[in-house]
GROMACS .gro file of C-alpha atoms in nm:
model
  485
    1MET     CA    1   0.039   0.033  -0.015
    2THR     CA    2   0.118   0.315  -0.135
    3THR     CA    3   0.167   0.638   0.128
    4PRO     CA    4  -0.032   0.918  -0.118
    5THR     CA    5   0.230   1.217  -0.106
    6LEU     CA    6   0.084   1.557  -0.133
    7SER     CA    7   0.165   1.795  -0.452
    8GLU     CA    8   0.292   2.108  -0.423
    9ASN     CA    9   0.032   2.269  -0.441
   10ASP     CA   10  -0.112   2.114  -0.127
   11ARG     CA   11   0.247   2.168   0.063
   12VAL     CA   12   0.218   2.530  -0.032
   13GLU     CA   13  -0.158   2.571   0.124
   14ARG     CA   14  -0.015   2.363   0.373
   15VAL     CA   15   0.312   2.629   0.478
   16ARG     CA   16   0.122   2.944   0.368
   17PRO     CA   17  -0.056   3.063   0.686
   18ARG     CA   18   0.233   2.995   0.951
   19ILE     CA   19   0.461   3.179   0.646
   20VAL     CA   20   0.190   3.463   0.592
   21LEU     CA   21   0.182   3.494   0.998
   22VAL     CA   22   0.634   3.555   1.041
   23THR     CA   23   0.620   3.777   0.762
   24LEU     CA   24   0.325   4.054   0.909
   25LEU     CA   25   0.506   3.951   1.270
   26THR     CA   26   0.844   4.068   1.054
   27CYS     CA   27   0.758   4.356   0.948
   28GLN     CA   28   0.512   4.471   1.257
   29LEU     CA   29   0.829   4.426   1.431
   30MET     CA   30   1.076   4.579   1.195
   31ILE     CA   31   0.881   4.888   1.197
   32VAL     CA   32   0.875   4.925   1.516
   33LEU     CA   33   1.207   4.865   1.652
   34ASP     CA   34   1.243   5.168   1.413
   35ILE     CA   35   1.111   5.379   1.655
   36THR     CA   36   1.299   5.294   1.922
   37VAL     CA   37   1.654   5.164   1.807
   38MET     CA   38   1.757   5.489   1.706
   39ASN     CA   39   1.813   5.598   1.943
   40VAL     CA   40   2.144   5.478   2.157
   41ALA     CA   41   2.266   5.561   1.799
   42LEU     CA   42   2.233   5.972   1.800
   43PRO     CA   43   2.536   6.062   1.956
   44HIS     CA   44   2.712   5.922   1.678
   45ILE     CA   45   2.477   6.045   1.470
   46ARG     CA   46   2.515   6.365   1.591
   47THR     CA   47   2.901   6.345   1.564
   48ASP     CA   48   2.907   6.194   1.212
   49LEU     CA   49   2.712   6.396   1.067
   50GLU     CA   50   2.718   6.792   1.219
   51PHE     CA   51   2.351   6.739   1.370
   52SER     CA   52   2.288   7.097   1.615
   53ALA     CA   53   2.126   6.979   1.944
   54THR     CA   54   1.789   7.098   1.889
   55GLY     CA   55   1.835   6.904   1.464
   56LEU     CA   56   1.918   6.596   1.613
   57SER     CA   57   1.542   6.545   1.734
   58TRP     CA   58   1.443   6.517   1.413
   59VAL     CA   59   1.599   6.229   1.353
   60MET     CA   60   1.314   6.069   1.557
   61ASN     CA   61   1.073   6.302   1.515
   62SER     CA   62   1.046   6.341   1.180
   63TYR     CA   63   0.987   5.912   1.175
   64THR     CA   64   0.727   6.000   1.452
   65LEU     CA   65   0.551   6.263   1.301
   66VAL     CA   66   0.520   6.160   0.917
   67PHE     CA   67   0.427   5.786   1.086
   68GLY     CA   68   0.092   5.903   1.314
   69GLY     CA   69  -0.009   6.155   1.083
   70LEU     CA   70  -0.059   5.905   0.748
   71LEU     CA   71  -0.160   5.547   0.978
   72LEU     CA   72  -0.564   5.621   0.898
   73LEU     CA   73  -0.504   5.735   0.538
   74GLY     CA   74  -0.303   5.366   0.452
   75GLY     CA   75  -0.525   5.202   0.628
   76ARG     CA   76  -0.818   5.305   0.426
   77ALA     CA   77  -0.611   5.321   0.093
   78GLY     CA   78  -0.609   4.926   0.181
   79ASP     CA   79  -0.914   4.888   0.258
   80LEU     CA   80  -1.002   5.064  -0.083
   81PHE     CA   81  -0.688   5.000  -0.307
   82GLY     CA   82  -0.592   4.629  -0.184
   83ARG     CA   83  -0.421   4.507   0.143
   84ARG     CA   84  -0.144   4.313  -0.026
   85THR     CA   85  -0.091   4.613  -0.274
   86MET     CA   86  -0.054   4.875  -0.027
   87PHE     CA   87   0.145   4.568   0.198
   88ILE     CA   88   0.426   4.529   0.007
   89ALA     CA   89   0.461   4.877  -0.160
   90GLY     CA   90   0.468   4.989   0.250
   91VAL     CA   91   0.771   4.730   0.272
   92VAL     CA   92   0.929   4.820  -0.057
   93LEU     CA   93   0.975   5.197  -0.024
   94PHE     CA   94   1.048   5.162   0.379
   95THR     CA   95   1.280   4.930   0.285
   96VAL     CA   96   1.396   5.129   0.004
   97ALA     CA   97   1.495   5.457   0.223
   98SER     CA   98   1.647   5.295   0.514
   99LEU     CA   99   1.931   5.211   0.238
  100ALA     CA  100   1.897   5.514   0.165
  101GLY     CA  101   1.916   5.631   0.518
  102GLY     CA  102   2.196   5.416   0.595
  103LEU     CA  103   2.418   5.580   0.317
  104ALA     CA  104   2.350   5.941   0.399
  105PRO     CA  105   2.636   6.193   0.333
  106SER     CA  106   2.443   6.458   0.548
  107ALA     CA  107   2.185   6.538   0.792
  108GLY     CA  108   1.943   6.657   0.531
  109TRP     CA  109   1.978   6.334   0.356
  110LEU     CA  110   1.943   6.150   0.700
  111LEU     CA  111   1.652   6.328   0.707
  112ALA     CA  112   1.460   6.310   0.383
  113ALA     CA  113   1.511   5.881   0.423
  114ARG     CA  114   1.397   5.947   0.747
  115VAL     CA  115   1.011   6.109   0.614
  116LEU     CA  116   1.012   5.817   0.359
  117GLN     CA  117   1.057   5.535   0.587
  118GLY     CA  118   0.789   5.730   0.781
  119ILE     CA  119   0.530   5.746   0.476
  120GLY     CA  120   0.611   5.350   0.408
  121GLY     CA  121   0.567   5.182   0.721
  122ALA     CA  122   0.215   5.427   0.762
  123MET     CA  123   0.140   5.196   0.411
  124ALA     CA  124   0.219   4.914   0.547
  125GLY     CA  125   0.175   4.900   0.932
  126PRO     CA  126  -0.243   4.938   0.926
  127ASN     CA  127  -0.236   4.678   0.634
  128THR     CA  128  -0.003   4.425   0.876
  129LEU     CA  129  -0.325   4.412   1.132
  130ALA     CA  130  -0.573   4.405   0.908
  131LEU     CA  131  -0.435   4.121   0.682
  132LEU     CA  132  -0.379   3.967   1.005
  133THR     CA  133  -0.750   3.971   1.093
  134THR     CA  134  -0.851   3.890   0.771
  135THR     CA  135  -0.631   3.608   0.701
  136PHE     CA  136  -0.718   3.389   0.964
  137THR     CA  137  -1.070   3.404   1.074
  138GLU     CA  138  -1.100   3.139   1.312
  139PRO     CA  139  -1.173   3.196   1.683
  140LYS     CA  140  -0.891   3.017   1.772
  141ALA     CA  141  -0.590   3.130   1.508
  142ARG     CA  142  -0.797   3.523   1.519
  143ILE     CA  143  -0.730   3.594   1.950
  144ARG     CA  144  -0.377   3.415   1.886
  145VAL     CA  145  -0.238   3.617   1.626
  146LEU     CA  146  -0.396   3.924   1.768
  147ALA     CA  147  -0.206   3.862   2.081
  148LEU     CA  148   0.116   3.805   1.886
  149PHE     CA  149   0.096   4.054   1.694
  150SER     CA  150   0.021   4.307   1.997
  151GLY     CA  151   0.319   4.131   2.209
  152MET     CA  152   0.578   4.205   1.909
  153SER     CA  153   0.429   4.564   1.888
  154SER     CA  154   0.514   4.570   2.314
  155ALA     CA  155   0.865   4.399   2.313
  156GLY     CA  156   0.977   4.548   1.998
  157PHE     CA  157   1.063   4.906   2.177
  158ALA     CA  158   1.277   4.693   2.414
  159ILE     CA  159   1.412   4.490   2.148
  160GLY     CA  160   1.491   4.832   1.988
  161LEU     CA  161   1.710   4.950   2.209
  162ILE     CA  162   1.874   4.636   2.289
  163VAL     CA  163   1.914   4.572   1.852
  164GLY     CA  164   2.022   4.963   1.837
  165GLY     CA  165   2.299   4.910   2.131
  166LEU     CA  166   2.498   4.612   1.965
  167LEU     CA  167   2.477   4.675   1.581
  168THR     CA  168   2.617   5.082   1.720
  169GLU     CA  169   2.858   4.937   1.951
  170TRP     CA  170   2.981   4.682   1.715
  171PHE     CA  171   2.905   4.830   1.314
  172GLY     CA  172   2.832   5.171   1.399
  173TRP     CA  173   2.526   5.381   1.390
  174ARG     CA  174   2.478   5.324   0.975
  175SER     CA  175   2.394   4.945   1.054
  176VAL     CA  176   2.063   5.046   1.249
  177LEU     CA  177   1.960   5.100   0.934
  178PHE     CA  178   2.110   4.894   0.649
  179ILE     CA  179   1.935   4.601   0.896
  180ASN     CA  180   1.597   4.682   0.688
  181VAL     CA  181   1.726   4.588   0.449
  182PRO     CA  182   1.765   4.232   0.402
  183PHE     CA  183   1.509   4.216   0.617
  184GLY     CA  184   1.255   4.433   0.377
  185LEU     CA  185   1.365   4.243   0.078
  186VAL     CA  186   1.241   3.911   0.239
  187ILE     CA  187   0.915   4.020   0.376
  188ALA     CA  188   0.826   4.156   0.053
  189MET     CA  189   0.919   3.873  -0.180
  190LEU     CA  190   0.753   3.603   0.113
  191ALA     CA  191   0.422   3.893   0.054
  192LEU     CA  192   0.421   3.833  -0.320
  193ARG     CA  193   0.427   3.471  -0.339
  194TYR     CA  194   0.188   3.383   0.003
  195LEU     CA  195  -0.010   3.691   0.131
  196PRO     CA  196  -0.383   3.618   0.003
  197ASP     CA  197  -0.454   3.859  -0.267
  198LEU     CA  198  -0.822   3.944  -0.156
  199PRO     CA  199  -1.095   4.204  -0.326
  200ARG     CA  200  -1.097   4.532  -0.354
  201ARG     CA  201  -1.390   4.707  -0.205
  202ALA     CA  202  -1.557   4.875  -0.542
  203ALA     CA  203  -1.560   5.232  -0.330
  204ARG     CA  204  -1.438   5.604  -0.379
  205LEU     CA  205  -1.129   5.684  -0.095
  206ASP     CA  206  -1.284   5.924   0.139
  207LEU     CA  207  -0.998   6.223  -0.003
  208PRO     CA  208  -1.134   6.556   0.240
  209GLY     CA  209  -1.177   6.317   0.576
  210ALA     CA  210  -0.846   6.194   0.431
  211VAL     CA  211  -0.638   6.535   0.383
  212THR     CA  212  -0.797   6.677   0.720
  213ALA     CA  213  -0.729   6.342   0.980
  214THR     CA  214  -0.380   6.292   0.835
  215ALA     CA  215  -0.276   6.698   0.859
  216GLY     CA  216  -0.518   6.720   1.194
  217VAL     CA  217  -0.288   6.464   1.343
  218ALA     CA  218   0.062   6.546   1.218
  219ALA     CA  219  -0.047   6.926   1.377
  220LEU     CA  220  -0.146   6.724   1.677
  221VAL     CA  221   0.199   6.487   1.681
  222TYR     CA  222   0.433   6.808   1.573
  223GLY     CA  223   0.203   7.082   1.810
  224PHE     CA  224   0.374   6.813   2.094
  225ILE     CA  225   0.722   6.766   1.968
  226SER     CA  226   0.678   7.175   2.006
  227ALA     CA  227   0.585   7.152   2.415
  228ALA     CA  228   0.865   6.851   2.468
  229SER     CA  229   1.134   7.128   2.300
  230HIS     CA  230   1.016   7.445   2.368
  231GLY     CA  231   0.777   7.398   2.645
  232TRP     CA  232   0.367   7.444   2.670
  233GLY     CA  233   0.360   7.831   2.691
  234ALA     CA  234   0.479   7.847   2.330
  235ALA     CA  235   0.318   8.013   2.044
  236GLY     CA  236   0.428   7.811   1.732
  237THR     CA  237   0.318   7.519   2.045
  238ASP     CA  238  -0.056   7.657   2.085
  239ILE     CA  239  -0.054   7.702   1.737
  240TRP     CA  240  -0.018   7.345   1.634
  241LEU     CA  241  -0.220   7.266   1.896
  242ALA     CA  242  -0.521   7.507   1.853
  243VAL     CA  243  -0.442   7.385   1.412
  244GLY     CA  244  -0.462   6.990   1.468
  245ALA     CA  245  -0.780   6.992   1.717
  246ALA     CA  246  -0.954   7.258   1.431
  247LEU     CA  247  -0.858   6.987   1.169
  248LEU     CA  248  -0.954   6.711   1.382
  249ALA     CA  249  -1.280   6.879   1.488
  250ALA     CA  250  -1.338   6.952   1.051
  251PHE     CA  251  -1.301   6.566   1.058
  252ILE     CA  252  -1.510   6.446   1.221
  253ALA     CA  253  -1.804   6.666   1.097
  254ILE     CA  254  -1.664   6.533   0.754
  255GLU     CA  255  -1.725   6.171   0.805
  256LEU     CA  256  -2.022   6.226   1.046
  257ARG     CA  257  -2.210   6.294   0.639
  258ALA     CA  258  -1.961   6.046   0.402
  259PRO     CA  259  -2.129   5.807   0.259
  260GLN     CA  260  -1.821   5.612   0.260
  261PRO     CA  261  -1.573   5.768   0.591
  262LEU     CA  262  -1.258   5.717   0.604
  263LEU     CA  263  -1.272   5.664   0.989
  264PRO     CA  264  -1.628   5.465   1.068
  265LEU     CA  265  -1.706   5.649   1.379
  266HIS     CA  266  -1.951   5.379   1.467
  267LEU     CA  267  -1.602   5.199   1.535
  268PHE     CA  268  -1.637   5.397   1.863
  269ALA     CA  269  -1.976   5.321   1.999
  270ASP     CA  270  -1.937   4.995   2.124
  271ARG     CA  271  -1.884   5.023   2.466
  272ASN     CA  272  -1.595   4.798   2.495
  273ARG     CA  273  -1.425   4.934   2.191
  274GLY     CA  274  -1.402   5.281   2.249
  275ALA     CA  275  -1.269   5.249   2.611
  276ALA     CA  276  -0.992   4.972   2.457
  277TYR     CA  277  -0.906   5.263   2.222
  278LEU     CA  278  -0.895   5.496   2.466
  279ASN     CA  279  -0.653   5.255   2.659
  280MET     CA  280  -0.427   5.241   2.357
  281PHE     CA  281  -0.396   5.624   2.335
  282LEU     CA  282  -0.341   5.642   2.743
  283GLY     CA  283  -0.104   5.358   2.755
  284PRO     CA  284   0.163   5.439   2.515
  285MET     CA  285   0.166   5.763   2.745
  286ALA     CA  286   0.250   5.625   3.055
  287GLY     CA  287   0.463   5.289   2.907
  288MET     CA  288   0.645   5.395   2.633
  289SER     CA  289   0.832   5.671   2.774
  290MET     CA  290   1.039   5.521   3.039
  291PHE     CA  291   1.198   5.387   2.767
  292PHE     CA  292   1.323   5.736   2.681
  293PHE     CA  293   1.442   5.851   3.004
  294LEU     CA  294   1.593   5.474   3.160
  295THR     CA  295   1.833   5.499   2.824
  296GLN     CA  296   1.970   5.894   2.973
  297TYR     CA  297   1.928   5.750   3.385
  298LEU     CA  298   2.169   5.443   3.254
  299GLN     CA  299   2.389   5.633   3.084
  300ASP     CA  300   2.465   5.951   3.240
  301VAL     CA  301   2.390   5.856   3.621
  302LEU     CA  302   2.483   5.422   3.616
  303GLY     CA  303   2.787   5.520   3.273
  304MET     CA  304   2.668   5.229   3.155
  305SER     CA  305   2.771   5.166   2.763
  306SER     CA  306   2.557   5.165   2.492
  307LEU     CA  307   2.575   4.790   2.463
  308ALA     CA  308   2.585   4.727   2.816
  309THR     CA  309   2.244   5.013   2.822
  310GLY     CA  310   2.059   4.775   2.525
  311PHE     CA  311   2.132   4.443   2.770
  312ALA     CA  312   1.996   4.638   3.054
  313PHE     CA  313   1.661   4.642   2.944
  314LEU     CA  314   1.672   4.299   2.874
  315PRO     CA  315   1.442   4.153   3.178
  316THR     CA  316   1.127   4.380   3.020
  317ALA     CA  317   1.193   4.241   2.673
  318VAL     CA  318   1.144   3.871   2.809
  319LEU     CA  319   0.860   3.983   2.991
  320MET     CA  320   0.721   4.087   2.710
  321PHE     CA  321   0.816   3.747   2.549
  322THR     CA  322   0.654   3.600   2.804
  323MET     CA  323   0.344   3.723   2.787
  324ILE     CA  324   0.288   3.661   2.421
  325ARG     CA  325   0.231   3.335   2.503
  326LEU     CA  326   0.029   3.341   2.843
  327ILE     CA  327  -0.207   3.550   2.658
  328PRO     CA  328  -0.402   3.342   2.477
  329ARG     CA  329  -0.443   3.071   2.780
  330LEU     CA  330  -0.492   3.399   3.010
  331LEU     CA  331  -0.746   3.494   2.800
  332ALA     CA  332  -0.952   3.149   2.746
  333ARG     CA  333  -0.964   3.154   3.090
  334TRP     CA  334  -1.006   3.520   3.239
  335GLY     CA  335  -1.113   3.705   2.946
  336PRO     CA  336  -0.975   4.018   2.873
  337LYS     CA  337  -1.140   4.259   3.097
  338PRO     CA  338  -0.952   4.079   3.479
  339VAL     CA  339  -0.606   4.071   3.262
  340THR     CA  340  -0.602   4.454   3.153
  341LEU     CA  341  -0.673   4.504   3.503
  342THR     CA  342  -0.391   4.365   3.638
  343GLY     CA  343  -0.157   4.488   3.360
  344SER     CA  344  -0.208   4.841   3.408
  345VAL     CA  345  -0.202   4.762   3.829
  346ALA     CA  346   0.208   4.593   3.751
  347MET     CA  347   0.254   4.921   3.528
  348VAL     CA  348   0.142   5.102   3.807
  349ILE     CA  349   0.355   4.950   4.055
  350GLY     CA  350   0.658   4.908   3.802
  351LEU     CA  351   0.642   5.324   3.767
  352ILE     CA  352   0.639   5.399   4.138
  353LEU     CA  353   0.899   5.156   4.182
  354LEU     CA  354   1.122   5.378   3.940
  355THR     CA  355   0.990   5.702   4.135
  356ARG     CA  356   1.256   5.528   4.427
  357LEU     CA  357   1.546   5.606   4.158
  358SER     CA  358   1.813   5.824   4.341
  359GLU     CA  359   2.183   5.926   4.202
  360ASN     CA  360   2.317   5.645   4.399
  361SER     CA  361   2.073   5.385   4.273
  362GLY     CA  362   2.266   5.038   4.140
  363TYR     CA  363   2.074   4.798   3.941
  364PHE     CA  364   1.972   4.520   4.119
  365PRO     CA  365   1.777   4.518   4.308
  366LEU     CA  366   1.549   4.954   4.272
  367LEU     CA  367   1.566   4.873   3.855
  368PHE     CA  368   1.591   4.543   3.768
  369VAL     CA  369   1.210   4.493   4.005
  370ALA     CA  370   1.088   4.766   3.812
  371MET     CA  371   1.144   4.694   3.510
  372VAL     CA  372   1.019   4.298   3.547
  373ALA     CA  373   0.701   4.499   3.614
  374MET     CA  374   0.681   4.689   3.327
  375GLY     CA  375   0.780   4.390   3.092
  376CYS     CA  376   0.473   4.241   3.289
  377GLY     CA  377   0.172   4.558   3.294
  378ILE     CA  378   0.273   4.649   2.957
  379GLY     CA  379   0.222   4.322   2.784
  380LEU     CA  380  -0.097   4.232   3.004
  381ALA     CA  381  -0.258   4.574   2.946
  382PHE     CA  382  -0.147   4.579   2.575
  383SER     CA  383  -0.272   4.257   2.398
  384PRO     CA  384  -0.640   4.263   2.492
  385LEU     CA  385  -0.704   4.578   2.403
  386ASN     CA  386  -0.581   4.437   2.051
  387VAL     CA  387  -0.825   4.119   2.107
  388ILE     CA  388  -1.140   4.415   2.190
  389ILE     CA  389  -1.078   4.670   1.908
  390MET     CA  390  -1.045   4.334   1.602
  391SER     CA  391  -1.229   4.067   1.709
  392THR     CA  392  -1.580   4.199   1.595
  393VAL     CA  393  -1.461   4.444   1.306
  394SER     CA  394  -1.607   4.357   0.973
  395PRO     CA  395  -1.347   4.255   0.712
  396ASP     CA  396  -1.443   4.560   0.475
  397GLU     CA  397  -1.324   4.773   0.819
  398ALA     CA  398  -1.064   4.659   0.912
  399GLY     CA  399  -0.788   4.794   0.756
  400ALA     CA  400  -0.964   5.164   0.876
  401ALA     CA  401  -1.031   4.993   1.259
  402GLY     CA  402  -0.611   4.893   1.231
  403GLY     CA  403  -0.537   5.258   1.162
  404ALA     CA  404  -0.727   5.393   1.406
  405LEU     CA  405  -0.556   5.160   1.657
  406GLN     CA  406  -0.181   5.253   1.546
  407THR     CA  407  -0.238   5.628   1.541
  408MET     CA  408  -0.404   5.660   1.923
  409GLN     CA  409  -0.104   5.446   1.979
  410GLN     CA  410   0.195   5.673   1.793
  411THR     CA  411  -0.025   5.998   1.884
  412GLY     CA  412  -0.031   5.914   2.305
  413GLY     CA  413   0.289   5.793   2.253
  414ALA     CA  414   0.407   6.145   2.127
  415LEU     CA  415   0.129   6.315   2.355
  416GLY     CA  416   0.259   6.166   2.652
  417LEU     CA  417   0.640   6.178   2.564
  418ALA     CA  418   0.583   6.575   2.542
  419ILE     CA  419   0.435   6.595   2.872
  420LEU     CA  420   0.660   6.372   3.096
  421VAL     CA  421   0.923   6.574   2.921
  422THR     CA  422   0.821   6.933   2.996
  423ILE     CA  423   0.784   6.754   3.403
  424PHE     CA  424   1.093   6.636   3.379
  425GLY     CA  425   1.234   6.985   3.274
  426THR     CA  426   1.033   7.149   3.539
  427ALA     CA  427   1.127   6.973   3.782
  428ALA     CA  428   1.471   6.927   3.702
  429ARG     CA  429   1.543   7.317   3.715
  430ASP     CA  430   1.367   7.324   4.074
  431ALA     CA  431   1.558   7.021   4.211
  432GLY     CA  432   1.903   7.259   4.165
  433GLY     CA  433   2.175   7.067   4.273
  434SER     CA  434   2.457   6.888   4.112
  435PRO     CA  435   2.343   6.847   3.773
  436THR     CA  436   2.340   6.504   3.834
  437HIS     CA  437   2.082   6.556   4.149
  438ALA     CA  438   1.859   6.746   3.897
  439LEU     CA  439   1.900   6.537   3.593
  440VAL     CA  440   1.737   6.238   3.825
  441GLY     CA  441   1.487   6.498   4.005
  442GLY     CA  442   1.359   6.576   3.681
  443MET     CA  443   1.331   6.166   3.638
  444THR     CA  444   1.095   6.042   3.913
  445ALA     CA  445   0.867   6.317   3.909
  446ALA     CA  446   0.823   6.245   3.538
  447PHE     CA  447   0.820   5.871   3.652
  448ALA     CA  448   0.499   5.992   3.952
  449ALA     CA  449   0.304   6.142   3.661
  450ALA     CA  450   0.374   5.851   3.415
  451ALA     CA  451   0.202   5.622   3.761
  452VAL     CA  452  -0.111   5.897   3.717
  453ILE     CA  453  -0.185   5.803   3.337
  454ALA     CA  454  -0.084   5.485   3.427
  455ALA     CA  455  -0.338   5.483   3.717
  456LEU     CA  456  -0.630   5.623   3.417
  457THR     CA  457  -0.601   5.331   3.216
  458PHE     CA  458  -0.708   5.065   3.488
  459LEU     CA  459  -1.039   5.343   3.571
  460VAL     CA  460  -1.085   5.321   3.171
  461ALA     CA  461  -1.136   4.877   3.195
  462LEU     CA  462  -1.339   4.923   3.497
  463THR     CA  463  -1.549   5.007   3.282
  464PHE     CA  464  -1.544   4.729   3.035
  465ARG     CA  465  -1.893   4.544   3.008
  466SER     CA  466  -1.828   4.144   3.087
  467VAL     CA  467  -1.674   4.036   2.802
  468ARG     CA  468  -1.686   3.750   2.853
  469SER     CA  469  -2.043   3.758   2.824
  470LEU     CA  470  -1.954   3.923   2.475
  471THR     CA  471  -1.657   3.690   2.349
  472GLU     CA  472  -1.677   3.363   2.564
  473SER     CA  473  -1.713   3.156   2.252
  474GLU     CA  474  -1.448   3.299   2.027
  475VAL     CA  475  -1.231   3.338   2.378
  476ARG     CA  476  -1.270   2.965   2.438
  477ALA     CA  477  -1.219   2.851   2.102
  478ALA     CA  478  -0.925   3.034   2.164
  479VAL     CA  479  -0.723   2.711   2.365
  480PRO     CA  480  -0.814   2.315   2.369
  481ALA     CA  481  -1.094   2.248   2.644
  482ARG     CA  482  -0.753   2.080   2.839
  483GLU     CA  483  -0.652   2.372   2.902
  484GLN     CA  484  -0.925   2.567   3.062
  485THR     CA  485  -0.924   2.372   3.374
   0.00000   0.00000   0.00000
């Protein structure tokens, strides 16, 4: 009796879901890494390309500004023109821009490349999430991949610092951009062969909504960046924030009347989904700024090298990845609400511990324990939000929902950094004493404010309806029955 052999098409179809998952998650990791991987390299970039002290911040801000401003447009464009097409085009543009940035002979060249990276990231990012939710439609698979996506997004911030330290120390700052090139090429080739080419919608793009949303978010992000640099009372800051608020008000008015809106506002009508969007805004405000301040503390106070600074964040990264493994099982047993509440509490504890830092604090035990708490907290608090937001969205609106999710995350992070840096600067000036004493005093004040914001995420999570009654069948399908007992 002969054993039947699989045809080439059968073999491809059997491995296709795994390849699709790896391709999309790798793309998300690459995009998120680019937000933090440059941090450790900034002093080397300043010296090599002769950036001014104020101009250096635009190495980060130019990417954040464009990426955050175009996410909604990139998500809706994928819904209308094909998510696979937009995804591949975004990855290719991001890859080419990374190569150009690594070859940059001047500051202006590098900033232009960072802008192009932001455009490519905004094209690929929301369509990564939309492709995941429309490819993995069974409840078990969907909850698992959404948990992986959230964990990959959160852990990427910590991994970026580790990778940035390694590459900068061993190969120079240009390598943090060159590393995207081989990954981008592989992602694009795999996407061409394995990603599903879903039917496009016969619709027109909401151009008035696209212009007002993109310009409004960009103006707000720029206003937040200006606030961090010049303070909240600066004329330029107030003007940009006012322009951003006015444009977003116009955007909402347009969306209420548009027959095919860029952002369907009914996505926020469900109480659970609306609260999850709010926490996706508040969470990065509290959690992601930790990396910014602790990078300075480790280098300027503890005197660590760029390589040692990267590895100092290893506990946070490890705990985030651990949560990736645990989240599907935790969601199946308890539902998203208790998991989110637990994560918020862990974040608050970690940030309160960081307020106890002093000039004489060592890495162990205080900083290490705080990083462990933050790794657990960020992993637990963010992953259920993706499930709540994306698990009940129709396939036609997956790109818009994913774009809104990532827009909330990016603008929340930008606003949080602006608020906390302003608090840091005021507290550092008031602290007096030596420069190190002032630096630590400013940081502990910023961590105290971040703890308050983290506490708000706990209060918002309390407003969730009983998620068990809404998604019990989906959640229980995420894990085999023997693992639920």
